[in-house]
Amino acid sequence: MKIPIILDGPMGTEIERRGGDTRAPLWSSKALLDDPDLVREIHLDFISAGAEVITTNTFRTQERTFNKVGLKNHGKIMTQLAVELAHEARKKAQKSIKVAGSIAPLEDCYSPELVPDFGHLKREHSDMAKWLNDTGIDIFLIETMNSVKEAKTAVDITNEYDLPIWLGMTVNHEGNLLSGETWTNLLKSVSDIPEIIFVNCSSQIGTTNALQQIIKYRQKHTIKFELGFYPNYLFELEEGRSIVELRNEFHQILDLWMTYQPKVVGTCCGATPEDTKYLANLFNQF
């Protein structure tokens, strides 16, 4: 078995777990204003747990997000701060990890009906890509996308830079994109560009179904991208299930997912550095 690269876990729910304010629309970016030290600390904890790639806290640092709360001209500044905090954590940890620059949907990631028109997508994702690249990242992580239109726009924009592109899509329980589009729709549009394509921020059953769809597509087509996944616990936690129960299920279902030979594995909303540590210990056995 090839040993996957370990991606870190969630920033937003980890900020919330530690007492930070993550109310919409700012979500995790509020901590950049209130407590940047907390952001750095979370990066360090994921590195200590075994993460080999950490993700910048830029999921909600788009200019439009700060405009919603009356904070003009904050997008670039907060994006730069988020990247710098990741750099500081890497330097303090003294480990040769990679920094992935997060590019998220411009609107709510679970609301594909809110995806803006192409003009706004191109302009605003171009801004984010430039800010991230200029501040210094190792990878573009386009994540939690819910539609082909926005995913393809972000992929095409980041492809103008000389950096690896990782693309993550969020799915429903059936494994389809939240827009209702299939993986075939997406992969026909972008599969020749990203280095890795992920299922992310989705339930465990949705992740399983999506991975199986991707595998079927791969069996019929000549492709170059690798697979990755970082599921969440959030949906199940909101249903009243315990974190212990969900962790046990995650550990069990990993046996199936690992048969797909993922290049990168991580966790998303609801998980903690303890889950990253579990992955590190598991992979160290091989």
Short mmCIF file of C-alpha atoms in Angstrom, two decimals:
data_model
loop_
_atom_site.label_atom_id
_atom_site.label_comp_id
_atom_site.label_asym_id
_atom_site.label_seq_id
_atom_site.Cartn_x
_atom_site.Cartn_y
_atom_site.Cartn_z
CA MET A 1 0.00 0.00 0.00
CA LYS A 2 1.28 3.44 -0.86
CA ILE A 3 1.27 5.68 2.20
CA PRO A 4 -0.93 8.78 1.75
CA ILE A 5 0.08 12.32 2.53
CA ILE A 6 -1.71 13.57 5.64
CA LEU A 7 -3.71 16.76 5.20
CA ASP A 8 -4.66 18.70 8.32
CA GLY A 9 -8.16 18.93 9.79
CA PRO A 10 -10.77 21.68 10.05
CA MET A 11 -10.02 25.23 11.10
CA GLY A 12 -13.57 26.55 11.55
CA THR A 13 -15.02 23.96 13.91
CA GLU A 14 -11.73 23.74 15.78
CA ILE A 15 -11.85 27.51 16.40
CA GLU A 16 -15.41 27.05 17.63
CA ARG A 17 -14.46 24.12 19.86
CA ARG A 18 -11.84 26.31 21.51
CA GLY A 19 -14.29 29.12 22.20
CA GLY A 20 -13.87 31.30 19.13
CA ASP A 21 -16.67 33.16 17.36
CA THR A 22 -17.52 31.49 14.04
CA ARG A 23 -20.89 33.04 13.30
CA ALA A 24 -21.82 33.59 9.67
CA PRO A 25 -20.89 35.18 7.40
CA LEU A 26 -17.27 35.48 8.58
CA TRP A 27 -17.03 31.91 9.89
CA SER A 28 -13.36 31.03 10.53
CA SER A 29 -12.07 34.38 9.26
CA LYS A 30 -13.43 36.10 12.40
CA ALA A 31 -10.50 34.61 14.31
CA LEU A 32 -8.09 36.49 12.05
CA LEU A 33 -9.60 39.69 13.44
CA ASP A 34 -10.14 38.55 17.03
CA ASP A 35 -7.39 36.05 17.83
CA PRO A 36 -4.78 35.32 15.17
CA ASP A 37 -2.68 33.54 17.80
CA LEU A 38 -5.43 30.92 18.02
CA VAL A 39 -5.20 30.28 14.29
CA ARG A 40 -1.44 29.78 14.55
CA GLU A 41 -1.92 27.50 17.55
CA ILE A 42 -4.38 25.29 15.66
CA HIS A 43 -1.97 25.00 12.74
CA LEU A 44 0.75 23.94 15.18
CA ASP A 45 -1.47 21.36 16.84
CA PHE A 46 -2.30 19.76 13.50
CA ILE A 47 1.40 19.71 12.59
CA SER A 48 2.25 18.14 15.95
CA ALA A 49 -0.45 15.54 15.34
CA GLY A 50 1.18 14.52 12.07
CA ALA A 51 -0.20 16.75 9.31
CA GLU A 52 2.16 17.06 6.37
CA VAL A 53 0.08 19.74 4.65
CA ILE A 54 -1.67 22.58 6.48
CA THR A 55 -4.44 24.70 4.98
CA THR A 56 -4.53 28.48 5.19
CA ASN A 57 -7.45 30.00 7.07
CA THR A 58 -8.75 31.66 3.90
CA PHE A 59 -12.02 29.80 3.45
CA ARG A 60 -13.91 33.03 4.14
CA THR A 61 -11.46 35.83 3.39
CA GLN A 62 -13.04 36.90 0.11
CA GLU A 63 -13.69 40.62 -0.21
CA ARG A 64 -17.43 39.98 -0.56
CA THR A 65 -17.50 38.19 2.81
CA PHE A 66 -16.05 41.13 4.72
CA ASN A 67 -18.26 43.55 2.77
CA LYS A 68 -21.29 41.77 4.24
CA VAL A 69 -20.32 42.99 7.71
CA GLY A 70 -19.24 46.46 6.60
CA LEU A 71 -15.50 45.80 6.57
CA LYS A 72 -14.25 47.25 3.30
CA ASN A 73 -10.87 46.37 1.78
CA HIS A 74 -10.18 43.53 4.22
CA GLY A 75 -10.02 40.60 1.81
CA LYS A 76 -6.43 40.97 0.68
CA ILE A 77 -5.12 41.93 4.12
CA MET A 78 -6.80 39.03 5.89
CA THR A 79 -5.76 36.56 3.20
CA GLN A 80 -2.15 37.66 3.56
CA LEU A 81 -2.37 37.40 7.35
CA ALA A 82 -3.79 33.88 7.12
CA VAL A 83 -0.93 32.73 4.89
CA GLU A 84 1.64 34.37 7.15
CA LEU A 85 0.20 32.57 10.20
CA ALA A 86 0.59 29.25 8.40
CA HIS A 87 4.20 30.16 7.56
CA GLU A 88 4.86 31.09 11.18
CA ALA A 89 3.45 27.78 12.40
CA ARG A 90 5.60 25.86 9.93
CA LYS A 91 8.71 27.77 11.00
CA LYS A 92 8.01 27.23 14.68
CA ALA A 93 7.36 23.52 14.16
CA GLN A 94 10.63 23.19 12.24
CA LYS A 95 9.12 20.63 9.89
CA SER A 96 9.18 20.54 6.11
CA ILE A 97 5.44 20.64 5.60
CA LYS A 98 3.53 22.20 2.72
CA VAL A 99 1.11 25.13 2.92
CA ALA A 100 -2.07 24.77 0.88
CA GLY A 101 -3.93 27.96 0.03
CA SER A 102 -7.66 27.45 0.50
CA ILE A 103 -10.01 28.78 -2.17
CA ALA A 104 -13.66 28.24 -1.24
CA PRO A 105 -17.01 28.99 -2.89
CA LEU A 106 -17.83 32.70 -2.92
CA GLU A 107 -21.16 32.01 -1.24
CA ASP A 108 -22.38 29.32 1.16
CA CYS A 109 -20.77 26.01 0.25
CA TYR A 110 -24.01 24.11 0.88
CA SER A 111 -26.11 26.42 -1.31
CA PRO A 112 -25.35 25.84 -5.01
CA GLU A 113 -28.30 28.05 -5.95
CA LEU A 114 -26.25 31.03 -4.68
CA VAL A 115 -23.29 30.51 -7.03
CA PRO A 116 -22.63 33.92 -8.68
CA ASP A 117 -22.45 34.55 -12.41
CA PHE A 118 -19.29 33.87 -14.36
CA GLY A 119 -18.09 37.48 -14.28
CA HIS A 120 -18.09 37.62 -10.49
CA LEU A 121 -16.58 34.14 -10.21
CA LYS A 122 -13.71 34.99 -12.51
CA ARG A 123 -12.93 38.36 -10.96
CA GLU A 124 -13.14 37.31 -7.31
CA HIS A 125 -11.39 33.96 -7.62
CA SER A 126 -8.67 35.70 -9.65
CA ASP A 127 -8.14 38.10 -6.74
CA MET A 128 -7.91 35.26 -4.23
CA ALA A 129 -5.52 33.23 -6.37
CA LYS A 130 -3.21 36.23 -6.79
CA TRP A 131 -3.25 37.09 -3.07
CA LEU A 132 -2.41 33.53 -2.13
CA ASN A 133 0.30 33.13 -4.74
CA ASP A 134 1.93 36.47 -3.95
CA THR A 135 2.04 35.75 -0.21
CA GLY A 136 3.59 32.34 -0.76
CA ILE A 137 1.81 28.99 -0.83
CA ASP A 138 2.89 25.58 -2.09
CA ILE A 139 -0.46 24.27 -3.35
CA PHE A 140 -3.80 25.69 -4.44
CA LEU A 141 -6.52 23.85 -2.53
CA ILE A 142 -9.85 24.63 -4.20
CA GLU A 143 -12.21 23.08 -1.70
CA THR A 144 -15.82 22.37 -0.82
CA MET A 145 -17.04 23.35 -4.27
CA ASN A 146 -20.66 22.46 -5.02
CA SER A 147 -21.03 23.08 -8.77
CA VAL A 148 -19.16 22.40 -11.99
CA LYS A 149 -19.33 26.07 -12.98
CA GLU A 150 -17.51 27.43 -9.94
CA ALA A 151 -15.09 24.52 -9.67
CA LYS A 152 -14.04 24.82 -13.31
CA THR A 153 -13.68 28.60 -13.05
CA ALA A 154 -11.39 28.32 -10.02
CA VAL A 155 -9.37 25.51 -11.63
CA ASP A 156 -8.87 27.48 -14.85
CA ILE A 157 -7.75 30.56 -12.92
CA THR A 158 -5.27 28.75 -10.69
CA ASN A 159 -3.92 26.88 -13.70
CA GLU A 160 -2.36 30.17 -14.78
CA TYR A 161 0.15 29.77 -11.93
CA ASP A 162 2.99 27.30 -11.63
CA LEU A 163 1.63 25.50 -8.56
CA PRO A 164 -0.08 22.14 -7.99
CA ILE A 165 -3.88 22.29 -7.96
CA TRP A 166 -5.97 20.16 -5.61
CA LEU A 167 -9.75 20.24 -6.09
CA GLY A 168 -12.28 19.23 -3.44
CA MET A 169 -16.01 18.80 -4.01
CA THR A 170 -18.76 18.44 -1.43
CA VAL A 171 -21.56 15.96 -2.11
CA ASN A 172 -24.96 14.77 -0.94
CA HIS A 173 -25.60 11.35 0.60
CA GLU A 174 -25.97 9.83 -2.88
CA GLY A 175 -22.48 11.04 -3.76
CA ASN A 176 -23.53 13.63 -6.36
CA LEU A 177 -22.50 17.28 -6.30
CA LEU A 178 -24.84 19.49 -4.29
CA SER A 179 -25.80 21.22 -7.54
CA GLY A 180 -27.31 17.92 -8.66
CA GLU A 181 -24.60 17.42 -11.25
CA THR A 182 -22.76 14.12 -11.46
CA TRP A 183 -19.08 13.39 -11.16
CA THR A 184 -19.08 12.62 -14.86
CA ASN A 185 -20.19 16.22 -15.53
CA LEU A 186 -17.31 17.51 -13.42
CA LEU A 187 -14.58 15.15 -14.53
CA LYS A 188 -15.26 15.75 -18.20
CA SER A 189 -14.65 19.45 -17.51
CA VAL A 190 -11.59 19.49 -15.27
CA SER A 191 -9.94 16.07 -14.84
CA ASP A 192 -6.92 16.92 -16.99
CA ILE A 193 -5.80 19.78 -14.71
CA PRO A 194 -5.90 19.03 -10.94
CA GLU A 195 -3.16 16.86 -9.49
CA ILE A 196 -5.61 15.50 -6.91
CA ILE A 197 -9.41 15.46 -6.81
CA PHE A 198 -11.03 15.12 -3.39
CA VAL A 199 -14.37 14.41 -1.84
CA ASN A 200 -14.44 16.79 1.11
CA CYS A 201 -16.68 18.18 3.84
CA SER A 202 -19.26 15.46 3.21
CA SER A 203 -20.85 12.70 5.24
CA GLN A 204 -19.21 9.31 5.40
CA ILE A 205 -21.92 7.65 3.29
CA GLY A 206 -21.78 10.49 0.76
CA THR A 207 -18.00 10.22 0.61
CA THR A 208 -18.21 6.47 0.00
CA ASN A 209 -20.75 6.86 -2.80
CA ALA A 210 -18.78 9.66 -4.43
CA LEU A 211 -15.50 7.76 -4.33
CA GLN A 212 -17.20 4.80 -5.96
CA GLN A 213 -18.51 7.05 -8.75
CA ILE A 214 -15.03 8.43 -9.35
CA ILE A 215 -13.51 4.95 -9.41
CA LYS A 216 -16.04 3.83 -12.03
CA TYR A 217 -15.18 6.86 -14.16
CA ARG A 218 -11.47 6.15 -13.82
CA GLN A 219 -11.96 2.59 -15.01
CA LYS A 220 -13.40 3.85 -18.30
CA HIS A 221 -11.12 6.80 -19.02
CA THR A 222 -7.45 7.63 -19.24
CA ILE A 223 -6.85 10.09 -16.44
CA LYS A 224 -3.91 11.52 -14.57
CA PHE A 225 -5.38 12.82 -11.31
CA GLU A 226 -4.97 11.10 -7.94
CA LEU A 227 -7.71 10.61 -5.35
CA GLY A 228 -8.08 12.18 -1.93
CA PHE A 229 -10.70 12.64 0.75
CA TYR A 230 -11.33 14.54 3.96
CA PRO A 231 -14.85 13.84 5.28
CA ASN A 232 -16.60 15.60 8.11
CA TYR A 233 -18.47 14.54 11.24
CA LEU A 234 -20.70 17.60 11.34
CA PHE A 235 -23.88 16.23 9.78
CA GLU A 236 -23.90 13.21 12.06
CA LEU A 237 -23.01 15.30 15.13
CA GLU A 238 -25.98 17.56 14.41
CA GLU A 239 -28.16 14.44 14.45
CA GLY A 240 -27.10 13.86 18.04
CA ARG A 241 -24.53 11.13 17.49
CA SER A 242 -21.37 11.08 19.59
CA ILE A 243 -17.90 11.92 18.37
CA VAL A 244 -16.65 8.58 19.75
CA GLU A 245 -19.19 6.66 17.67
CA LEU A 246 -18.36 8.62 14.54
CA ARG A 247 -14.64 8.16 15.03
CA ASN A 248 -15.12 4.42 15.32
CA GLU A 249 -17.12 4.39 12.08
CA PHE A 250 -14.50 6.53 10.35
CA HIS A 251 -11.74 4.17 11.43
CA GLN A 252 -13.71 1.19 10.11
CA ILE A 253 -14.66 2.74 6.78
CA LEU A 254 -11.05 3.79 6.19
CA ASP A 255 -10.33 0.16 5.36
CA LEU A 256 -12.63 0.46 2.35
CA TRP A 257 -11.46 3.91 1.31
CA MET A 258 -7.82 2.91 1.46
CA THR A 259 -8.45 0.26 -1.20
CA TYR A 260 -8.93 3.20 -3.59
CA GLN A 261 -5.26 4.12 -3.04
CA PRO A 262 -5.71 7.79 -2.08
CA LYS A 263 -2.80 10.16 -2.48
CA VAL A 264 -3.94 12.48 0.33
CA VAL A 265 -6.13 11.85 3.39
CA GLY A 266 -7.42 14.31 5.97
CA THR A 267 -10.48 15.29 7.98
CA CYS A 268 -12.99 18.12 7.91
CA CYS A 269 -15.64 19.79 10.10
CA GLY A 270 -16.11 18.27 13.54
CA ALA A 271 -12.80 16.43 13.57
CA THR A 272 -9.85 17.49 15.76
CA PRO A 273 -6.07 17.02 15.88
CA GLU A 274 -6.78 13.69 17.61
CA ASP A 275 -8.16 12.40 14.32
CA THR A 276 -5.06 13.58 12.49
CA LYS A 277 -2.94 11.79 15.08
CA TYR A 278 -4.90 8.59 14.46
CA LEU A 279 -4.16 8.82 10.73
CA ALA A 280 -0.47 9.44 11.39
CA ASN A 281 -0.22 6.47 13.75
CA LEU A 282 -2.10 4.26 11.30
CA PHE A 283 0.08 5.14 8.33
CA ASN A 284 3.27 4.83 10.38
CA GLN A 285 2.52 1.11 10.70
CA PHE A 286 3.18 0.61 6.99
#
